[in-house]
Short mmCIF file of C-alpha atoms in Angstrom, two decimals:
data_model
loop_
_atom_site.label_atom_id
_atom_site.label_comp_id
_atom_site.label_asym_id
_atom_site.label_seq_id
_atom_site.Cartn_x
_atom_site.Cartn_y
_atom_site.Cartn_z
CA MET A 1 -78.33 25.89 -84.89
CA LYS A 2 -77.19 25.32 -81.30
CA LYS A 3 -75.82 21.91 -82.31
CA LEU A 4 -73.89 23.53 -85.16
CA PHE A 5 -72.51 26.19 -82.81
CA SER A 6 -71.38 23.46 -80.39
CA LEU A 7 -69.62 21.61 -83.21
CA ILE A 8 -67.86 24.83 -84.25
CA LEU A 9 -66.68 25.36 -80.67
CA ILE A 10 -65.36 21.80 -80.50
CA PHE A 11 -63.56 22.11 -83.84
CA MET A 12 -62.02 25.47 -82.95
CA SER A 13 -60.88 24.22 -79.53
CA ILE A 14 -59.24 21.10 -80.98
CA HIS A 15 -57.68 23.07 -83.84
CA GLY A 16 -56.45 25.71 -81.43
CA LEU A 17 -54.87 23.14 -79.11
CA SER A 18 -53.10 21.45 -82.02
CA GLN A 19 -51.89 24.74 -83.46
CA ALA A 20 -50.81 26.13 -80.11
CA ARG A 21 -48.93 22.94 -79.25
CA GLN A 22 -47.00 23.14 -82.51
CA MET A 23 -46.14 26.79 -81.78
CA GLY A 24 -45.09 26.05 -78.20
CA ASP A 25 -47.84 28.29 -76.93
CA THR A 26 -49.08 28.84 -73.40
CA TYR A 27 -51.93 27.08 -71.59
CA MET A 28 -53.48 28.44 -68.43
CA VAL A 29 -55.69 27.24 -65.64
CA ILE A 30 -57.45 30.29 -64.22
CA GLU A 31 -59.17 29.73 -60.89
CA PHE A 32 -61.45 32.13 -59.04
CA VAL A 33 -60.95 31.38 -55.35
CA LYS A 34 -63.47 32.00 -52.61
CA VAL A 35 -62.19 32.39 -49.04
CA SER A 36 -64.61 32.93 -46.16
CA SER A 37 -64.07 36.05 -44.03
CA SER A 38 -63.13 33.93 -41.02
CA GLN A 39 -60.33 32.29 -43.00
CA MET A 40 -58.91 35.31 -44.83
CA VAL A 41 -56.06 35.74 -42.33
CA ASP A 42 -55.07 32.08 -42.61
CA TYR A 43 -55.11 32.20 -46.41
CA SER A 44 -52.99 35.36 -46.43
CA GLU A 45 -50.44 33.79 -44.09
CA ASN A 46 -50.18 30.75 -46.37
CA ARG A 47 -48.94 32.80 -49.36
CA ASP A 48 -45.27 32.16 -48.57
CA PHE A 49 -45.96 28.47 -48.11
CA LEU A 50 -47.75 28.32 -51.46
CA GLU A 51 -44.96 30.24 -53.17
CA LYS A 52 -42.32 27.65 -52.26
CA ILE A 53 -44.59 24.81 -53.41
CA TYR A 54 -45.10 26.36 -56.84
CA HIS A 55 -41.38 27.09 -57.06
CA GLU A 56 -40.84 23.34 -56.74
CA ALA A 57 -43.41 22.67 -59.48
CA VAL A 58 -41.57 25.08 -61.80
CA LYS A 59 -38.25 23.49 -60.90
CA GLU A 60 -39.64 20.05 -61.78
CA GLY A 61 -40.86 21.38 -65.14
CA ASP A 62 -44.51 20.52 -64.54
CA ILE A 63 -45.63 24.14 -64.71
CA VAL A 64 -44.13 27.30 -66.22
CA GLY A 65 -45.38 29.69 -63.57
CA TRP A 66 -48.06 30.66 -61.08
CA ASP A 67 -49.74 33.96 -60.18
CA LEU A 68 -51.85 34.95 -57.20
CA TRP A 69 -54.13 37.95 -57.79
CA SER A 70 -56.21 39.83 -55.23
CA LEU A 71 -59.60 40.79 -56.66
CA GLN A 72 -60.37 44.52 -56.68
CA SER A 73 -63.73 44.66 -58.48
CA GLY A 74 -66.04 42.66 -60.68
CA ASP A 75 -69.47 41.09 -61.02
CA ASN A 76 -70.43 39.39 -57.75
CA GLU A 77 -66.88 39.78 -56.48
CA GLY A 78 -68.14 38.73 -53.06
CA ASP A 79 -68.25 35.20 -54.47
CA PHE A 80 -64.45 35.12 -54.56
CA GLN A 81 -61.52 37.21 -53.40
CA TYR A 82 -58.55 35.81 -55.31
CA ILE A 83 -57.65 34.68 -58.82
CA THR A 84 -54.83 32.22 -59.45
CA VAL A 85 -53.26 31.57 -62.84
CA THR A 86 -51.13 28.46 -63.42
CA TYR A 87 -49.12 28.43 -66.66
CA TYR A 88 -48.28 25.32 -68.69
CA LYS A 89 -46.55 24.50 -71.97
CA ASP A 90 -48.31 21.17 -72.37
CA PRO A 91 -52.11 20.64 -72.54
CA VAL A 92 -51.83 17.16 -70.96
CA LYS A 93 -50.00 18.55 -67.94
CA MET A 94 -52.59 21.30 -67.76
CA MET A 95 -55.43 18.79 -67.63
CA ASN A 96 -53.66 16.62 -65.07
CA GLY A 97 -53.08 19.77 -63.09
CA MET A 98 -51.95 20.23 -59.50
CA THR A 99 -53.70 17.29 -57.89
CA ASP A 100 -53.82 16.99 -54.11
CA THR A 101 -51.15 14.29 -54.32
CA ASN A 102 -48.86 16.43 -56.50
CA PHE A 103 -49.40 19.40 -54.23
CA LEU A 104 -48.43 17.37 -51.16
CA ASN A 105 -45.36 15.92 -52.88
CA TYR A 106 -44.14 19.39 -53.86
CA ALA A 107 -44.72 20.55 -50.28
CA LYS A 108 -42.58 17.69 -48.97
CA LYS A 109 -39.76 18.63 -51.35
CA ALA A 110 -39.99 22.28 -50.35
CA TYR A 111 -40.27 21.78 -46.58
CA GLY A 112 -38.95 18.27 -45.95
CA GLU A 113 -35.85 19.58 -44.17
CA SER A 114 -37.70 21.92 -41.80
CA LEU A 115 -41.04 20.20 -41.14
CA THR A 116 -42.16 16.66 -40.45
CA GLU A 117 -44.44 14.89 -42.93
CA LEU A 118 -47.32 15.23 -40.47
CA GLU A 119 -46.75 18.98 -40.08
CA ILE A 120 -46.60 19.40 -43.85
CA ALA A 121 -49.77 17.36 -44.33
CA ASN A 122 -51.58 19.46 -41.73
CA VAL A 123 -50.60 22.75 -43.38
CA VAL A 124 -51.58 21.46 -46.84
CA ASP A 125 -54.90 20.19 -45.49
CA GLY A 126 -55.55 23.60 -43.95
CA ILE A 127 -54.84 25.37 -47.25
CA MET A 128 -57.16 23.05 -49.14
CA SER A 129 -59.97 23.31 -46.61
CA ASN A 130 -60.10 27.10 -46.28
CA ARG A 131 -60.64 27.82 -49.97
CA ASP A 132 -63.39 27.09 -52.45
CA LEU A 133 -62.81 27.17 -56.22
CA ALA A 134 -65.83 29.18 -57.35
CA ARG A 135 -64.88 28.98 -61.02
CA ARG A 136 -62.13 27.26 -63.03
CA ALA A 137 -61.24 27.92 -66.67
CA TYR A 138 -58.89 25.94 -68.91
CA MET A 139 -57.55 28.33 -71.53
CA VAL A 140 -55.06 28.42 -74.40
CA GLN A 141 -53.34 31.59 -75.57
CA VAL A 142 -54.37 32.60 -79.08
CA ALA A 143 -52.54 35.92 -79.39
CA SER A 144 -50.41 38.29 -77.35
CA THR A 145 -48.67 41.62 -77.74
CA ASP A 146 -44.92 41.85 -78.23
CA ASP A 147 -43.67 43.47 -75.03
CA SER A 148 -41.17 43.32 -72.15
CA PHE A 149 -43.72 43.70 -69.36
CA LYS A 150 -42.54 42.31 -66.02
CA MET A 151 -45.03 40.42 -63.89
CA GLN A 152 -44.24 41.65 -60.40
CA PRO A 153 -46.35 42.23 -57.27
CA GLY A 154 -48.44 45.37 -57.48
CA VAL A 155 -49.23 45.35 -61.20
CA LEU A 156 -52.88 45.45 -62.28
CA ALA A 157 -54.87 43.27 -64.63
CA SER A 158 -58.39 43.10 -65.96
CA PHE A 159 -59.77 39.65 -66.68
CA ASP A 160 -62.45 40.13 -69.35
CA LEU A 161 -64.69 37.11 -69.90
CA MET A 162 -66.28 37.04 -73.36
CA ARG A 163 -68.87 34.89 -75.07
CA ALA A 164 -68.68 34.71 -78.86
CA ALA A 165 -72.06 35.26 -80.49
CA GLU A 166 -73.68 32.17 -81.97
CA GLY A 167 -72.54 31.70 -85.54
CA ARG A 168 -69.87 34.43 -85.25
CA PHE A 169 -67.07 32.54 -83.48
CA SER A 170 -64.48 32.96 -86.25
CA GLU A 171 -65.52 36.55 -86.87
CA TYR A 172 -64.95 37.41 -83.24
CA GLU A 173 -61.46 35.84 -83.20
CA HIS A 174 -60.62 37.75 -86.38
CA VAL A 175 -61.62 41.02 -84.70
CA GLU A 176 -59.41 40.37 -81.66
CA GLU A 177 -56.37 39.08 -83.58
CA ASP A 178 -56.41 41.37 -86.61
CA LEU A 179 -57.88 44.57 -85.22
CA TYR A 180 -57.48 44.75 -81.46
CA LEU A 181 -54.02 43.16 -81.19
CA PRO A 182 -52.41 45.98 -83.27
CA TYR A 183 -54.50 48.52 -81.35
CA HIS A 184 -53.18 47.29 -78.00
CA GLN A 185 -49.66 47.05 -79.41
CA LYS A 186 -49.82 50.79 -80.14
CA LYS A 187 -50.99 51.46 -76.57
CA ILE A 188 -47.96 49.57 -75.28
CA GLN A 189 -45.64 51.55 -77.53
CA ALA A 190 -47.24 54.73 -76.14
CA ASN A 191 -46.55 53.47 -72.58
CA MET A 192 -50.28 53.29 -71.84
CA MET A 193 -50.42 49.54 -71.27
CA GLY A 194 -48.13 46.70 -70.22
CA ARG A 195 -49.42 43.61 -72.03
CA TRP A 196 -52.52 42.21 -73.73
CA MET A 197 -53.42 38.54 -74.19
CA PHE A 198 -56.29 36.82 -76.01
CA LEU A 199 -57.35 33.39 -74.77
CA ARG A 200 -59.75 30.73 -76.02
CA THR A 201 -61.24 27.96 -73.93
CA ALA A 202 -59.11 24.84 -74.26
CA LEU A 203 -62.07 22.53 -73.74
CA PRO A 204 -65.11 22.02 -75.99
CA MET A 205 -68.12 23.93 -74.66
CA GLY A 206 -71.76 23.83 -75.65
CA SER A 207 -73.92 26.61 -77.02
CA GLU A 208 -75.04 27.59 -73.50
CA ALA A 209 -71.49 28.23 -72.30
CA GLU A 210 -71.21 31.36 -70.14
CA TYR A 211 -67.98 32.38 -71.85
CA THR A 212 -65.77 31.15 -74.70
CA HIS A 213 -62.81 33.55 -74.57
CA MET A 214 -60.90 35.90 -72.29
CA THR A 215 -58.77 38.95 -72.81
CA LEU A 216 -56.20 39.82 -70.15
CA ASN A 217 -55.07 43.44 -69.95
CA PHE A 218 -52.02 44.29 -67.81
CA TYR A 219 -50.96 47.68 -66.41
CA LYS A 220 -48.06 48.71 -64.20
CA ASP A 221 -50.31 50.85 -61.98
CA TYR A 222 -53.65 52.67 -61.81
CA LEU A 223 -52.18 55.78 -63.41
CA GLN A 224 -51.33 53.79 -66.53
CA PHE A 225 -54.73 52.08 -66.39
CA PHE A 226 -56.73 55.34 -66.34
CA THR A 227 -54.45 56.93 -68.94
CA SER A 228 -55.05 53.90 -71.14
CA MET A 229 -58.80 54.53 -71.00
CA GLU A 230 -58.21 57.88 -72.73
CA TYR A 231 -56.14 56.44 -75.58
CA THR A 232 -57.26 57.09 -79.15
CA ASP A 233 -55.53 55.64 -82.20
CA MET A 234 -55.12 58.74 -84.31
CA GLU A 235 -53.72 56.69 -87.20
CA ALA A 236 -56.77 54.44 -87.52
CA SER A 237 -58.83 55.01 -90.64
CA GLU A 238 -62.60 55.44 -90.53
CA GLU A 239 -62.94 51.95 -92.01
CA GLN A 240 -60.77 50.45 -89.26
CA GLN A 241 -62.66 52.30 -86.54
CA LYS A 242 -65.97 51.14 -87.99
CA ALA A 243 -64.74 47.53 -88.24
CA MET A 244 -63.64 47.59 -84.58
CA GLU A 245 -66.98 49.01 -83.45
CA GLU A 246 -68.93 46.48 -85.50
CA GLY A 247 -66.69 43.71 -84.24
CA LEU A 248 -67.88 44.31 -80.70
CA SER A 249 -71.29 42.95 -81.70
CA SER A 250 -69.72 39.56 -82.41
CA ARG A 251 -69.29 38.92 -78.71
CA ASP A 252 -70.94 39.55 -75.37
CA GLN A 253 -68.67 40.86 -72.64
CA LYS A 254 -69.93 38.81 -69.70
CA TRP A 255 -67.78 40.04 -66.81
CA VAL A 256 -64.74 42.23 -66.16
CA TYR A 257 -62.63 41.62 -63.05
CA MET A 258 -59.89 43.98 -61.87
CA ALA A 259 -57.15 42.45 -59.75
CA THR A 260 -53.75 43.26 -58.24
CA LEU A 261 -50.85 40.84 -58.45
CA VAL A 262 -49.77 39.50 -55.05
CA ARG A 263 -47.31 36.73 -56.03
CA ALA A 264 -45.67 35.77 -59.33
CA ILE A 265 -43.61 32.58 -59.63
CA ARG A 266 -41.55 31.84 -62.75
#
């Protein structure tokens, strides 16, 4: 059974990548970053430096955007303090990623007129050495609400990591796409939410994978977030409500992380 579940995950990941590529969909590398307490000041001061580097990457067309989120709460949040999201339109570029060499080259383009190569190399080395990537996820967007939400510093997001139940992978995706997407769309129309996204892992994962999907929920502030918690879809039928409740059993919600946006590069 576990072997069958693994094969289903592989098939769905490959199918999703092919389908998303044809649709021009979005790929994301989501990294949970750990910074020791003694290096928090240095990492904070490097935000402007990082911003210019990722601006160069966007300008070159290698990435679509980059976000830096400050973690507010979550399971074992002491293990990391920041979440970064790098956006791509191409799965190959996503997998090649921001290598150390690429990162240094972008830094030279961004700061070549104001710093020497040695100074740039020293700053880049410092950035790399004072952070630890506690967790990295390669994801592909499966569904998203239709909205005009603006990603700007100060907005909130919850990163919900899900694991589809064994043998119920397709059922779970059906629940999110066909039941919860319209539900969140109504919340947006009621000004109780900014955006909702449903992601699937872009890489094949075995039956023991900690998570297989993510949902990202965006809010303009905490007032909207807490108001959203009180939302009830008065138009939903009893059958729809029952289907949504039953659908929750098709997945295990592993962790929920709340974070505030610090930087957004597009």
